[in-house]
Short mmCIF file of C-alpha atoms and ligand atoms in Angstrom, two decimals:
data_model
loop_
_atom_site.label_atom_id
_atom_site.label_comp_id
_atom_site.label_asym_id
_atom_site.label_seq_id
_atom_site.Cartn_x
_atom_site.Cartn_y
_atom_site.Cartn_z
CA MET P 1 -2.48 30.43 -20.26
CA SER P 2 -0.91 28.83 -23.91
CA ASP P 3 -3.02 29.19 -27.02
CA LYS P 4 -3.18 26.04 -27.69
CA ALA P 5 -4.90 25.57 -24.28
CA VAL P 6 -7.37 27.61 -24.81
CA LEU P 7 -8.04 26.27 -28.51
CA ALA P 8 -8.24 23.21 -26.83
CA ALA P 9 -10.30 23.83 -24.23
CA ALA P 10 -12.73 25.68 -26.85
CA MET P 11 -13.01 22.55 -29.00
CA ILE P 12 -13.77 19.97 -26.40
CA ARG P 13 -16.68 22.90 -25.35
CA THR P 14 -18.01 22.42 -28.83
CA ARG P 15 -18.28 19.11 -28.38
CA ARG P 16 -20.20 19.52 -24.93
CA ASP P 17 -19.63 22.43 -23.15
CA LEU P 18 -20.56 21.53 -19.11
CA PRO P 19 -19.27 23.53 -15.57
CA TYR P 20 -16.19 21.25 -15.78
CA SER P 21 -14.41 21.05 -12.16
CA VAL P 22 -12.78 17.80 -11.91
CA GLY P 23 -9.78 16.72 -14.63
CA LEU P 24 -9.17 12.75 -14.15
CA VAL P 25 -6.22 11.34 -15.47
CA LEU P 26 -6.14 7.23 -15.68
CA GLY P 27 -2.86 5.10 -15.75
CA SER P 28 -2.57 1.88 -17.24
CA GLY P 29 -4.90 -0.60 -16.71
CA LEU P 30 -7.39 2.05 -15.59
CA GLY P 31 -8.98 3.09 -19.35
CA SER P 32 -12.61 1.16 -17.52
CA LEU P 33 -13.21 4.45 -15.11
CA ALA P 34 -13.62 6.34 -18.67
CA GLU P 35 -16.12 3.52 -19.69
CA ALA P 36 -18.29 5.42 -16.64
CA VAL P 37 -18.67 8.62 -17.75
CA SER P 38 -22.73 9.33 -18.93
CA ASP P 39 -23.12 11.58 -22.08
CA ALA P 40 -19.73 11.61 -23.00
CA VAL P 41 -17.43 12.32 -26.11
CA ARG P 42 -15.08 11.36 -26.41
CA ILE P 43 -11.85 13.42 -28.58
CA PRO P 44 -8.82 11.69 -29.57
CA PHE P 45 -5.59 13.82 -27.94
CA SER P 46 -4.13 13.22 -32.08
CA ALA P 47 -7.38 15.80 -32.66
CA LEU P 48 -6.26 18.77 -30.14
CA PRO P 49 -3.16 21.30 -30.22
CA GLY P 50 -0.31 20.21 -28.52
CA PHE P 51 -2.00 17.29 -26.89
CA PRO P 52 0.90 14.33 -27.16
CA ALA P 53 0.57 11.03 -29.37
CA SER P 54 0.84 8.48 -26.99
CA GLY P 55 2.40 5.35 -27.97
CA VAL P 56 1.55 2.99 -25.18
CA SER P 57 0.29 -0.28 -25.45
CA SER P 58 -2.45 -0.06 -22.83
CA HIS P 59 -3.38 3.72 -23.73
CA LYS P 60 -5.31 5.39 -25.82
CA GLY P 61 -5.18 8.68 -25.64
CA GLU P 62 -8.48 10.22 -25.42
CA VAL P 63 -10.44 13.02 -23.70
CA VAL P 64 -13.21 11.58 -22.66
CA ALA P 65 -15.45 14.69 -21.62
CA GLY P 66 -19.08 14.23 -20.15
CA ARG P 67 -20.71 13.23 -16.22
CA LEU P 68 -18.87 10.77 -13.90
CA ASP P 69 -21.43 10.16 -10.55
CA GLY P 70 -23.32 13.65 -11.49
CA VAL P 71 -20.23 15.60 -11.73
CA PRO P 72 -18.95 17.27 -14.76
CA VAL P 73 -15.50 15.54 -15.58
CA VAL P 74 -13.02 15.95 -18.15
CA VAL P 75 -10.95 12.03 -18.05
CA PHE P 76 -7.52 12.04 -20.15
CA SER P 77 -7.72 8.06 -21.10
CA GLY P 78 -4.14 7.49 -21.09
CA ARG P 79 -0.95 10.22 -21.07
CA ALA P 80 2.17 10.80 -22.33
CA HIS P 81 5.64 9.10 -20.75
CA TYR P 82 8.66 11.36 -20.17
CA TYR P 83 10.31 8.16 -21.50
CA GLU P 84 8.85 8.11 -24.63
CA ARG P 85 10.16 11.02 -25.90
CA GLY P 86 12.41 11.98 -22.76
CA ASP P 87 9.93 15.53 -22.12
CA ALA P 88 9.04 15.70 -19.24
CA ALA P 89 6.79 18.57 -21.01
CA ALA P 90 3.99 16.27 -22.74
CA MET P 91 1.62 16.95 -20.94
CA ARG P 92 1.65 20.29 -20.69
CA VAL P 93 -0.87 21.78 -23.10
CA PRO P 94 -3.32 18.67 -21.19
CA ILE P 95 -3.20 20.37 -18.21
CA ALA P 96 -3.34 23.73 -18.77
CA THR P 97 -6.43 22.91 -21.19
CA LEU P 98 -8.10 21.20 -17.86
CA LYS P 99 -7.61 24.78 -15.99
CA ALA P 100 -8.59 26.90 -19.21
CA LEU P 101 -11.84 24.68 -19.01
CA GLY P 102 -12.38 25.40 -15.49
CA CYS P 103 -11.50 22.67 -13.69
CA ASP P 104 -9.80 23.38 -10.30
CA THR P 105 -9.05 19.72 -9.01
CA LEU P 106 -6.56 17.21 -10.89
CA LEU P 107 -7.27 13.87 -9.71
CA LEU P 108 -3.61 11.75 -11.22
CA THR P 109 -3.73 7.49 -11.31
CA ASN P 110 -0.68 5.47 -11.88
CA ALA P 111 0.22 1.86 -11.80
CA ALA P 112 3.37 1.30 -9.30
CA GLY P 113 5.60 -1.18 -7.80
CA SER P 114 5.06 -1.41 -4.21
CA LEU P 115 8.85 -1.31 -1.83
CA ARG P 116 6.33 -3.11 0.74
CA THR P 117 6.15 -5.86 1.61
CA GLU P 118 2.58 -6.00 3.15
CA VAL P 119 0.98 -3.97 0.53
CA GLY P 120 1.21 -6.20 -2.71
CA PRO P 121 -0.20 -6.11 -6.62
CA GLY P 122 -4.07 -5.69 -6.73
CA GLU P 123 -3.37 -2.90 -2.99
CA ILE P 124 -4.12 0.85 -4.00
CA MET P 125 -2.35 3.17 -2.65
CA LEU P 126 -2.71 7.79 -2.09
CA VAL P 127 -0.05 9.18 -2.92
CA THR P 128 1.13 11.30 0.37
CA ASP P 129 4.35 13.20 -1.58
CA HIS P 130 7.16 12.12 -4.26
CA ILE P 131 10.71 11.99 -5.09
CA ASN P 132 11.77 12.92 -8.25
CA PHE P 133 14.18 11.20 -8.85
CA ALA P 134 14.02 11.25 -12.31
CA GLY P 135 15.72 14.69 -12.45
CA ALA P 136 13.30 15.53 -15.46
CA ASN P 137 11.06 18.87 -15.02
CA PRO P 138 8.79 19.62 -17.22
CA LEU P 139 8.52 24.30 -15.90
CA ILE P 140 12.35 23.40 -17.08
CA GLY P 141 12.32 26.83 -19.92
CA GLU P 142 9.56 28.23 -18.66
CA PRO P 143 10.40 32.07 -18.75
CA THR P 144 8.16 33.66 -15.53
CA ASP P 145 9.06 33.30 -12.26
CA ASP P 146 5.38 31.20 -11.40
CA ARG P 147 8.20 28.64 -12.47
CA PHE P 148 8.88 28.61 -8.78
CA VAL P 149 6.29 26.82 -7.65
CA GLY P 150 5.90 25.53 -4.17
CA MET P 151 5.62 21.47 -3.85
CA THR P 152 5.26 20.71 -0.08
CA GLY P 153 1.37 20.71 -0.22
CA ALA P 154 1.64 19.38 -3.87
CA TYR P 155 -0.22 16.69 -2.53
CA ASP P 156 -3.87 18.54 -1.38
CA ALA P 157 -4.85 17.24 1.74
CA SER P 158 -8.65 18.13 1.98
CA LEU P 159 -8.26 16.12 -0.78
CA ARG P 160 -6.61 13.36 0.36
CA ALA P 161 -8.82 13.33 3.30
CA GLY P 162 -12.26 12.98 1.03
CA LEU P 163 -10.09 9.98 -0.81
CA LEU P 164 -8.98 8.14 2.20
CA GLY P 165 -12.90 8.43 3.70
CA ALA P 166 -15.13 7.40 0.60
CA ALA P 167 -12.09 4.21 0.92
CA GLU P 168 -13.37 4.09 3.93
CA ARG P 169 -16.97 4.02 3.30
CA GLU P 170 -16.52 1.81 0.41
CA GLY P 171 -15.08 -0.75 2.60
CA ILE P 172 -11.86 -0.60 0.67
CA ARG P 173 -7.55 -0.47 2.15
CA LEU P 174 -6.42 2.64 0.81
CA THR P 175 -2.51 2.70 1.93
CA THR P 176 -0.61 5.99 1.56
CA GLY P 177 2.91 6.07 1.16
CA VAL P 178 5.53 8.04 -1.16
CA TYR P 179 5.94 7.48 -4.82
CA MET P 180 9.53 8.12 -6.67
CA TRP P 181 9.71 8.64 -10.28
CA PHE P 182 12.09 6.33 -11.81
CA SER P 183 12.13 7.90 -15.79
CA GLY P 184 11.59 4.14 -16.86
CA PRO P 185 11.08 2.77 -19.81
CA SER P 186 13.37 -0.06 -18.14
CA PHE P 187 11.96 -0.73 -14.70
CA GLU P 188 14.16 -0.10 -11.49
CA THR P 189 17.64 -2.86 -10.51
CA PRO P 190 17.27 -4.21 -7.15
CA ALA P 191 19.86 -1.62 -5.59
CA GLU P 192 18.42 0.75 -7.24
CA ILE P 193 14.96 -0.51 -5.09
CA ARG P 194 16.80 -0.73 -1.84
CA MET P 195 18.06 2.84 -2.69
CA ALA P 196 14.97 3.96 -2.97
CA ARG P 197 13.56 2.10 0.10
CA THR P 198 16.72 4.09 2.20
CA MET P 199 15.55 7.25 0.62
CA GLY P 200 11.80 7.05 1.75
CA ALA P 201 9.78 5.46 -1.49
CA ASP P 202 6.85 3.68 -0.60
CA ALA P 203 6.64 2.77 -4.66
CA VAL P 204 7.83 3.45 -7.51
CA GLY P 205 6.44 4.72 -11.47
CA MET P 206 7.19 5.98 -14.88
CA SER P 207 4.59 8.65 -14.48
CA THR P 208 2.68 11.06 -12.36
CA VAL P 209 5.29 13.47 -11.13
CA PRO P 210 5.21 15.84 -14.12
CA GLU P 211 1.64 15.98 -14.15
CA VAL P 212 1.58 17.40 -10.30
CA ILE P 213 4.48 19.51 -11.17
CA LEU P 214 1.60 20.62 -13.59
CA GLY P 215 -1.03 20.68 -11.67
CA ARG P 216 0.62 23.15 -9.03
CA PHE P 217 2.02 25.26 -11.99
CA CYS P 218 -1.59 25.85 -12.97
CA ARG P 219 -3.23 26.24 -9.60
CA LEU P 220 -4.97 22.62 -9.43
CA ARG P 221 -5.55 21.36 -6.51
CA VAL P 222 -3.65 17.35 -6.83
CA ALA P 223 -3.90 13.97 -5.94
CA ALA P 224 -3.50 11.16 -6.72
CA VAL P 225 -3.20 7.25 -6.49
CA SER P 226 -1.04 4.59 -7.31
CA THR P 227 -2.70 0.63 -8.28
CA ILE P 228 -0.46 -1.52 -7.28
CA THR P 229 0.51 -4.25 -9.92
CA ASN P 230 3.69 -5.95 -7.89
CA PHE P 231 6.08 -5.59 -5.87
CA ALA P 232 8.97 -3.70 -6.99
CA ALA P 233 12.81 -5.07 -8.48
CA GLY P 234 14.23 -7.93 -6.02
CA MET P 235 11.49 -8.32 -3.46
CA THR P 236 10.68 -12.15 -5.31
CA GLY P 237 13.50 -12.65 -7.12
CA ALA P 238 11.24 -12.75 -10.19
CA GLU P 239 11.16 -10.60 -13.24
CA ILE P 240 9.38 -7.84 -13.61
CA SER P 241 7.47 -7.29 -17.28
CA HIS P 242 4.62 -4.89 -18.70
CA GLU P 243 2.60 -7.95 -19.55
CA GLU P 244 2.57 -8.29 -15.82
CA THR P 245 2.11 -4.73 -14.84
CA LYS P 246 -1.08 -4.71 -17.30
CA ALA P 247 -2.43 -7.98 -15.64
CA LEU P 248 -2.81 -7.20 -13.21
CA ALA P 249 -3.94 -3.29 -13.35
CA PRO P 250 -7.33 -4.07 -13.30
CA VAL P 251 -7.44 -5.58 -9.69
CA GLY P 252 -6.60 -2.33 -8.12
CA ALA P 253 -8.05 0.02 -11.03
CA ALA P 254 -11.50 -1.56 -9.57
CA LYS P 255 -10.69 -0.90 -6.29
CA LEU P 256 -9.62 3.10 -7.26
CA GLU P 257 -13.01 3.15 -9.82
CA ARG P 258 -15.63 2.74 -6.01
CA VAL P 259 -13.32 5.24 -4.29
CA LEU P 260 -13.08 7.54 -6.83
CA ARG P 261 -16.87 7.50 -7.75
CA ARG P 262 -17.40 7.75 -3.95
CA PHE P 263 -15.41 10.26 -3.49
CA LEU P 264 -16.79 12.18 -6.28
CA ARG P 265 -20.56 11.61 -5.14
CA ASP P 266 -19.73 12.10 -2.13
CA ARG P 267 -18.04 15.32 -1.94
CA GLY P 268 -21.80 16.65 -4.06
CA LEU P 269 -19.13 18.80 -7.30
CA ARG P 270 -21.87 19.47 -9.50
N1 LIG W 1 8.10 -0.13 -11.80
C1 LIG W 1 8.80 1.32 -12.06
N2 LIG W 1 7.03 1.45 -12.38
C2 LIG W 1 5.79 0.21 -13.01
C3 LIG W 1 6.49 -0.88 -11.83
C4 LIG W 1 7.41 -0.55 -11.20
O1 LIG W 1 7.70 -2.31 -10.29
N3 LIG W 1 5.40 -1.28 -11.63
C5 LIG W 1 4.51 -0.44 -12.29
N4 LIG W 1 5.17 0.68 -12.98
#
């Protein structure tokens, strides 16, 4: 465990000391979930050692610690992306901090483009597996043999079952699929999207995969859900824009919020 993660955990505990069990990373347009945290303390990333300075307009970059539906949670509202500085390990200290705080579960969210015509903007997709097409890895440079992280069961089967069950009980369609990580920040070309489909992807995005790897490195149980903000490049003829993805994210975010809160309530984590 890095010294910075231990220190950051101690700083968060000084402000709000709870038996934390779940870490939640909120992607583009998903920040509203952080508003639902009760008894919350808010700490900007810039106040915590080793936490990234995040520059994307729709990402605030703060830690919100408190309870979500009774469950002690640590929410990262905003994340650092590989495309900001070319650093795949930008979220290494934050993810290790979750472990240092006692969390055993990491729930990741993101905005993504859909490759499936029947899964459009406003839908949500449970990630069952990923393709690391960016080719970067947050564990490059890690000197210990712990770097050889197994990724076969990276997306925890029981968390997936729990999330699917929660969605069903809420009456919300939660499709499943493979998330393919492109570095960004430019969007994909239509040819890249045809390739991605051939390779087995259901959605494409610019985040999450480094955090899944880091989460498994920290022996956290990991799940990820995408909110679909657009059809991927070349599927509609329209150009994809950050404004469009930001504008559409809240539609899926509202569904995702209900599914995640139902999941937390029913899981009985206290
Ligand atoms: N591609 C990559 N990342 C994204 C997309 C997309 O189409 N939509 C939202 N994030």
